[in-house]
Structure formats: C-alpha cells, structure tokens
Amino acid sequence: GAVVSQHPSRVICKSGTSVKIECRSLDFQATTMFWYRQFPKQSLMLMATSNEGSKATYEQGVEKDKFLINHASLTLSTLTVTSAHPEDSSFYICSARFPTGAPGGSYNEQFFGPGTRLTVL
Amino acid sequence: DAKTTQPTSMDCAEGRAANLPCNHSTISGNEYVYWYRQIHSQGPQYIIHGLKNNETNEMASLIITEDRKSSTLILPHATLRDTAVYYCIVRVARGSARQLTFGSGTQLTVLP
C-alpha cells in the first residue's frame, strides 16, 4: 500500500517553543491531508483538513493561530505547534488521501503516518 | 456519518478466531463500513471495508447483516501481534473528501 511518513517520530521541547511536524506521502500525490491528535487512552480527534494550495480547514475548538498548517506541495504537509505548552503534549498523526482513480488506488482512501509523539516540558 | 457502537474491550486466545462486533443502526444506503486498527503508539492501519456483501482479504473477513445495522470483523487465527484497538467507521463511499471519524473502538487483547 501507499506510504506516509512523519518526521520527527518523537520530540521533546521546552514550554514556549515552536515545533514543526512534517507529513509526507512517499509514493503518491495527496491533494488532501488530515491532522489528528490523540491523548493517552483516547481516540483520534481530527484537528484540521489540509488542502494543497489553499488554507486548512480547522475543526471547532482547534486554534488555527496555534496550530499552523501548510500544504505547499502535493507530497508534504506541515503542522507547526506554536508556543507549545505542556497541555499540547500528545500524539499527532497525519493521514493522506489517495487520489481517486489514480493507478494503484483502492477503496482504502486514507493512509496514515506513524505518528509523532510531542512532549512539552 | 452514521454513529457506531463497539464493546470497549475483548480478549481472545492466540490461534482462535477473534470476532469483533459493531452496531451501526443509523447507517445510510450509501455508507460503507470500514475497519481500521491501531497498534499501540502507531498510526491506524486499514483492514477491510464493505457495503452490504461479506468481504474477505488476507487480513480479515467482514460480515454485514442483511439489514446493514451491524457487522462483525473476524480475524480467523488471532496472533499476539493482533493486539490493538479496532475501530469500526461508517462513512460515505469512495471519492468523498470527508475525514474519518474515529469512535472509541474495541481494545482487543490476544492472550498467549
């Protein structure tokens, strides 16, 4: 199946700093990528939908000025957590939507990255 | 997307079949049933999906009731590596740009 990578896999930072997380679709072009957040023992919660070349769409309650999303190319979306605080510590997961009708496509439209564990001290 | 209900947790003996139920009584005619699983500290992994017919692939089988109000994911010979949270998701068909909405899922623990 298609591969989605995330970098870094784990990051520890001090409170007040900004952290950038990259999500890449390695063998397909993704016009749409999704960013999820998962707190311990909880399910994945969608934060925002990232569309290549346009502004991201944020879910209710997610601060767009704090979680900056850039989808500048068809294979890369970035999530920047600005002025991170301990309550932002979480597991951040991206997924990339496989283009409908593209060769190698399937009904498994979304492929997930391995996640990034963010710890803010 | 239709709401789903799954048991919080289940145990299964290694080598036995694991049967994971999901209720989706408000499913619409154009909504598919998808199953994903998430092994601890990893991203979700697609397992299988179906509309109304039973489906089978190399990972699992999906049994959907005739009224489509519930389904069962079957792992025929569970191994320790199948220990994970299994999510049943109902959503519109292929081609939709809509996101996947994850419920709380079922924690499957395969016991040696």
mmCIF file of C-alpha atoms in Angstrom:
data_model
loop_
_atom_site.group_PDB
_atom_site.id
_atom_site.type_symbol
_atom_site.label_atom_id
_atom_site.label_comp_id
_atom_site.label_asym_id
_atom_site.label_seq_id
_atom_site.Cartn_x
_atom_site.Cartn_y
_atom_site.Cartn_z
ATOM 1 C CA GLY A 1 0.000 0.000 0.000
ATOM 2 C CA ALA A 2 0.871 3.657 -0.176
ATOM 3 C CA VAL A 3 3.321 5.006 2.392
ATOM 4 C CA VAL A 4 3.003 8.087 4.544
ATOM 5 C CA SER A 5 5.886 9.222 6.710
ATOM 6 C CA GLN A 6 6.103 11.654 9.593
ATOM 7 C CA HIS A 7 9.096 13.464 10.982
ATOM 8 C CA PRO A 8 10.127 13.582 13.697
ATOM 9 C CA SER A 9 8.746 10.467 15.340
ATOM 10 C CA ARG A 10 9.346 11.902 18.782
ATOM 11 C CA VAL A 11 10.128 15.388 20.021
ATOM 12 C CA ILE A 12 10.657 16.892 23.435
ATOM 13 C CA CYS A 13 10.672 20.651 23.754
ATOM 14 C CA LYS A 14 10.525 23.374 26.341
ATOM 15 C CA SER A 15 7.377 25.310 27.023
ATOM 16 C CA GLY A 16 7.057 28.351 24.783
ATOM 17 C CA THR A 17 8.962 26.960 21.826
ATOM 18 C CA SER A 18 7.512 26.052 18.441
ATOM 19 C CA VAL A 19 7.631 22.593 16.934
ATOM 20 C CA LYS A 20 7.197 21.631 13.287
ATOM 21 C CA ILE A 21 5.949 18.195 12.273
ATOM 22 C CA GLU A 22 6.201 17.031 8.670
ATOM 23 C CA CYS A 23 3.860 14.631 6.908
ATOM 24 C CA ARG A 24 4.912 13.210 3.551
ATOM 25 C CA SER A 25 3.207 10.945 1.066
ATOM 26 C CA LEU A 26 6.145 8.989 -0.309
ATOM 27 C CA ASP A 27 4.738 7.314 -3.408
ATOM 28 C CA PHE A 28 1.627 9.230 -4.307
ATOM 29 C CA GLN A 29 0.381 12.778 -4.536
ATOM 30 C CA ALA A 30 -2.121 13.838 -1.951
ATOM 31 C CA THR A 31 -4.261 16.883 -2.522
ATOM 32 C CA THR A 32 -5.804 16.391 0.904
ATOM 33 C CA MET A 33 -4.127 15.518 4.170
ATOM 34 C CA PHE A 34 -5.654 15.310 7.617
ATOM 35 C CA TRP A 35 -4.138 16.045 11.009
ATOM 36 C CA TYR A 36 -5.319 14.183 14.096
ATOM 37 C CA ARG A 37 -4.418 14.425 17.764
ATOM 38 C CA GLN A 38 -4.634 11.598 20.249
ATOM 39 C CA PHE A 39 -4.343 11.944 24.002
ATOM 40 C CA PRO A 40 -3.467 8.904 26.158
ATOM 41 C CA LYS A 41 -6.197 6.277 26.274
ATOM 42 C CA GLN A 42 -8.399 8.325 23.951
ATOM 43 C CA SER A 43 -9.410 8.035 20.328
ATOM 44 C CA LEU A 44 -8.108 10.082 17.427
ATOM 45 C CA MET A 45 -9.618 13.530 17.138
ATOM 46 C CA LEU A 46 -9.499 15.385 13.845
ATOM 47 C CA MET A 47 -7.794 18.760 14.139
ATOM 48 C CA ALA A 48 -7.810 20.037 10.587
ATOM 49 C CA THR A 49 -8.054 19.194 6.923
ATOM 50 C CA SER A 50 -5.151 20.359 4.818
ATOM 51 C CA ASN A 51 -5.666 21.042 1.124
ATOM 52 C CA GLU A 52 -2.768 21.658 -1.225
ATOM 53 C CA GLY A 53 -2.520 25.270 -2.269
ATOM 54 C CA SER A 54 -5.271 26.574 -0.010
ATOM 55 C CA LYS A 55 -5.939 27.333 3.624
ATOM 56 C CA ALA A 56 -6.566 24.500 6.009
ATOM 57 C CA THR A 57 -9.995 23.875 7.470
ATOM 58 C CA TYR A 58 -9.937 23.596 11.239
ATOM 59 C CA GLU A 59 -12.336 21.686 13.446
ATOM 60 C CA GLN A 60 -14.305 23.519 16.071
ATOM 61 C CA GLY A 61 -12.228 24.261 19.127
ATOM 62 C CA VAL A 62 -8.855 23.996 17.366
ATOM 63 C CA GLU A 63 -6.945 27.285 17.360
ATOM 64 C CA LYS A 64 -5.707 27.976 13.849
ATOM 65 C CA ASP A 65 -3.169 30.525 15.082
ATOM 66 C CA LYS A 66 -1.649 27.980 17.421
ATOM 67 C CA PHE A 67 -1.624 25.016 15.063
ATOM 68 C CA LEU A 68 -0.295 26.328 11.768
ATOM 69 C CA ILE A 69 -0.768 24.039 8.795
ATOM 70 C CA ASN A 70 0.979 24.432 5.475
ATOM 71 C CA HIS A 71 0.350 22.167 2.489
ATOM 72 C CA ALA A 72 2.675 23.698 -0.050
ATOM 73 C CA SER A 73 3.152 20.654 -2.256
ATOM 74 C CA LEU A 74 1.264 17.525 -3.223
ATOM 75 C CA THR A 75 3.503 15.382 -1.061
ATOM 76 C CA LEU A 76 4.124 17.485 2.018
ATOM 77 C CA SER A 77 2.021 18.999 4.756
ATOM 78 C CA THR A 78 3.453 20.530 7.896
ATOM 79 C CA LEU A 79 1.906 21.177 11.294
ATOM 80 C CA THR A 80 3.591 23.764 13.486
ATOM 81 C CA VAL A 81 2.632 23.909 17.128
ATOM 82 C CA THR A 82 3.435 27.471 18.111
ATOM 83 C CA SER A 83 4.355 28.448 21.668
ATOM 84 C CA ALA A 84 3.836 24.913 22.836
ATOM 85 C CA HIS A 85 2.673 24.252 26.393
ATOM 86 C CA PRO A 86 2.505 21.053 28.429
ATOM 87 C CA GLU A 87 -1.181 20.615 27.599
ATOM 88 C CA ASP A 88 -0.177 20.335 23.921
ATOM 89 C CA SER A 89 1.713 17.144 24.710
ATOM 90 C CA SER A 90 0.044 14.488 22.609
ATOM 91 C CA PHE A 91 0.393 12.003 19.769
ATOM 92 C CA TYR A 92 -0.056 13.790 16.440
ATOM 93 C CA ILE A 93 -0.995 11.678 13.427
ATOM 94 C CA CYS A 94 -1.439 12.681 9.822
ATOM 95 C CA SER A 95 -3.187 10.870 7.015
ATOM 96 C CA ALA A 96 -3.059 11.426 3.288
ATOM 97 C CA ARG A 97 -5.933 10.868 0.915
ATOM 98 C CA PHE A 98 -5.060 8.733 -2.083
ATOM 99 C CA PRO A 99 -6.322 10.394 -5.275
ATOM 100 C CA THR A 100 -9.480 8.784 -6.603
ATOM 101 C CA GLY A 101 -8.930 6.854 -9.814
ATOM 102 C CA ALA A 102 -5.147 7.006 -9.661
ATOM 103 C CA PRO A 103 -3.235 3.822 -10.539
ATOM 104 C CA GLY A 104 -2.646 1.685 -7.527
ATOM 105 C CA GLY A 105 -5.581 3.226 -5.769
ATOM 106 C CA SER A 106 -8.041 1.306 -3.723
ATOM 107 C CA TYR A 107 -11.000 1.857 -1.504
ATOM 108 C CA ASN A 108 -8.551 2.469 1.301
ATOM 109 C CA GLU A 109 -8.584 6.117 0.562
ATOM 110 C CA GLN A 110 -6.588 7.315 3.507
ATOM 111 C CA PHE A 111 -3.166 6.171 4.560
ATOM 112 C CA PHE A 112 -1.874 7.106 7.973
ATOM 113 C CA GLY A 113 1.560 8.159 9.087
ATOM 114 C CA PRO A 114 3.257 6.502 12.066
ATOM 115 C CA GLY A 115 2.585 9.471 14.338
ATOM 116 C CA THR A 116 4.705 11.995 16.232
ATOM 117 C CA ARG A 117 4.920 11.944 19.999
ATOM 118 C CA LEU A 118 5.223 15.504 21.309
ATOM 119 C CA THR A 119 6.233 16.125 24.901
ATOM 120 C CA VAL A 120 6.335 19.701 26.142
ATOM 121 C CA LEU A 121 8.220 20.228 29.389
ATOM 122 C CA ASP B 1 -21.622 9.875 9.068
ATOM 123 C CA ALA B 2 -23.556 7.255 10.987
ATOM 124 C CA LYS B 3 -22.575 6.623 14.597
ATOM 125 C CA THR B 4 -21.123 3.263 15.594
ATOM 126 C CA THR B 5 -21.157 1.343 18.866
ATOM 127 C CA GLN B 6 -18.454 -1.145 19.817
ATOM 128 C CA PRO B 7 -17.596 -3.010 23.014
ATOM 129 C CA THR B 8 -14.837 -1.352 24.974
ATOM 130 C CA SER B 9 -12.629 -4.408 25.199
ATOM 131 C CA MET B 10 -12.367 -8.068 24.272
ATOM 132 C CA ASP B 11 -9.946 -10.899 24.896
ATOM 133 C CA CYS B 12 -9.119 -13.709 22.533
ATOM 134 C CA ALA B 13 -6.885 -16.751 22.838
ATOM 135 C CA GLU B 14 -3.974 -16.938 20.442
ATOM 136 C CA GLY B 15 -4.805 -19.089 17.421
ATOM 137 C CA ARG B 16 -8.539 -18.696 17.879
ATOM 138 C CA ALA B 17 -10.843 -16.548 15.808
ATOM 139 C CA ALA B 18 -11.488 -13.054 17.102
ATOM 140 C CA ASN B 19 -14.987 -11.755 16.380
ATOM 141 C CA LEU B 20 -15.394 -8.020 16.873
ATOM 142 C CA PRO B 21 -18.953 -6.655 16.671
ATOM 143 C CA CYS B 22 -20.086 -3.214 15.615
ATOM 144 C CA ASN B 23 -23.548 -1.689 15.663
ATOM 145 C CA HIS B 24 -24.434 0.984 13.129
ATOM 146 C CA SER B 25 -28.219 1.084 13.210
ATOM 147 C CA THR B 26 -28.469 4.530 11.565
ATOM 148 C CA ILE B 27 -26.342 3.658 8.538
ATOM 149 C CA SER B 28 -27.472 5.162 5.247
ATOM 150 C CA GLY B 29 -27.716 3.360 1.931
ATOM 151 C CA ASN B 30 -24.591 4.989 0.516
ATOM 152 C CA GLU B 31 -22.406 4.475 3.565
ATOM 153 C CA TYR B 32 -19.708 1.854 3.740
ATOM 154 C CA VAL B 33 -18.414 0.079 6.829
ATOM 155 C CA TYR B 34 -14.662 0.471 7.297
ATOM 156 C CA TRP B 35 -12.431 -1.204 9.825
ATOM 157 C CA TYR B 36 -9.084 0.170 10.966
ATOM 158 C CA ARG B 37 -6.835 -0.898 13.775
ATOM 159 C CA GLN B 38 -4.227 0.934 15.814
ATOM 160 C CA ILE B 39 -1.401 -0.872 17.471
ATOM 161 C CA HIS B 40 -0.063 0.984 20.487
ATOM 162 C CA SER B 41 1.798 4.202 19.586
ATOM 163 C CA GLN B 42 1.388 3.689 15.846
ATOM 164 C CA GLY B 43 -0.822 5.216 13.183
ATOM 165 C CA PRO B 44 -4.076 3.472 12.246
ATOM 166 C CA GLN B 45 -3.918 0.679 9.684
ATOM 167 C CA TYR B 46 -6.665 -0.125 7.198
ATOM 168 C CA ILE B 47 -8.105 -3.625 7.494
ATOM 169 C CA ILE B 48 -11.170 -4.027 5.314
ATOM 170 C CA HIS B 49 -14.353 -2.332 4.177
ATOM 171 C CA GLY B 50 -17.734 -3.331 2.754
ATOM 172 C CA LEU B 51 -21.124 -2.067 1.655
ATOM 173 C CA LYS B 52 -23.566 -4.932 2.002
ATOM 174 C CA ASN B 53 -21.849 -8.120 0.865
ATOM 175 C CA ASN B 54 -19.484 -10.056 3.068
ATOM 176 C CA GLU B 55 -15.857 -9.337 2.290
ATOM 177 C CA THR B 56 -12.608 -11.203 2.866
ATOM 178 C CA ASN B 57 -8.990 -10.289 2.366
ATOM 179 C CA GLU B 58 -5.658 -11.525 3.618
ATOM 180 C CA MET B 59 -6.148 -9.879 6.982
ATOM 181 C CA ALA B 60 -9.766 -10.458 7.925
ATOM 182 C CA SER B 61 -13.363 -11.123 6.991
ATOM 183 C CA LEU B 62 -16.219 -8.684 7.310
ATOM 184 C CA ILE B 63 -19.736 -9.946 7.865
ATOM 185 C CA ILE B 64 -22.517 -7.404 7.395
ATOM 186 C CA THR B 65 -26.077 -8.263 8.422
ATOM 187 C CA GLU B 66 -28.782 -8.167 5.795
ATOM 188 C CA ASP B 67 -30.342 -5.021 7.270
ATOM 189 C CA ARG B 68 -26.825 -3.497 7.468
ATOM 190 C CA LYS B 69 -27.417 -2.345 11.012
ATOM 191 C CA SER B 70 -24.489 -4.282 12.379
ATOM 192 C CA SER B 71 -21.317 -6.014 11.281
ATOM 193 C CA THR B 72 -18.614 -8.306 12.609
ATOM 194 C CA LEU B 73 -14.922 -8.246 11.874
ATOM 195 C CA ILE B 74 -13.359 -11.676 12.032
ATOM 196 C CA LEU B 75 -9.661 -12.332 12.483
ATOM 197 C CA PRO B 76 -9.577 -16.062 11.694
ATOM 198 C CA HIS B 77 -6.436 -17.010 13.615
ATOM 199 C CA ALA B 78 -5.501 -14.282 16.044
ATOM 200 C CA THR B 79 -1.864 -13.776 16.941
ATOM 201 C CA LEU B 80 -0.232 -11.720 19.677
ATOM 202 C CA ARG B 81 0.556 -9.070 17.065
ATOM 203 C CA ASP B 82 -3.159 -8.547 16.503
ATOM 204 C CA THR B 83 -3.446 -6.929 19.934
ATOM 205 C CA ALA B 84 -4.673 -3.433 19.089
ATOM 206 C CA VAL B 85 -7.607 -1.040 19.211
ATOM 207 C CA TYR B 86 -10.036 -1.839 16.415
ATOM 208 C CA TYR B 87 -12.179 0.947 15.009
ATOM 209 C CA CYS B 88 -15.410 0.463 13.085
ATOM 210 C CA ILE B 89 -16.190 3.530 10.974
ATOM 211 C CA VAL B 90 -19.148 4.238 8.757
ATOM 212 C CA ARG B 91 -18.803 6.804 6.024
ATOM 213 C CA VAL B 92 -19.853 7.721 2.526
ATOM 214 C CA ALA B 93 -18.380 5.952 -0.450
ATOM 215 C CA ARG B 94 -15.066 6.271 -2.188
ATOM 216 C CA GLY B 95 -14.291 9.623 -3.668
ATOM 217 C CA SER B 96 -15.521 11.609 -0.713
ATOM 218 C CA ALA B 97 -13.078 14.105 0.691
ATOM 219 C CA ARG B 98 -14.570 13.760 4.103
ATOM 220 C CA GLN B 99 -12.415 12.741 7.001
ATOM 221 C CA LEU B 100 -12.638 9.534 9.017
ATOM 222 C CA THR B 101 -14.402 9.964 12.346
ATOM 223 C CA PHE B 102 -12.988 7.635 14.963
ATOM 224 C CA GLY B 103 -15.068 6.385 17.862
ATOM 225 C CA SER B 104 -13.634 4.799 20.961
ATOM 226 C CA GLY B 105 -13.031 1.420 19.322
ATOM 227 C CA THR B 106 -12.530 -2.022 20.847
ATOM 228 C CA GLN B 107 -9.310 -2.924 22.622
ATOM 229 C CA LEU B 108 -8.580 -6.479 21.523
ATOM 230 C CA THR B 109 -6.073 -8.336 23.642
ATOM 231 C CA VAL B 110 -4.807 -11.625 22.271
ATOM 232 C CA LEU B 111 -3.711 -13.867 25.107
ATOM 233 C CA PRO B 112 -0.950 -16.482 24.804
#
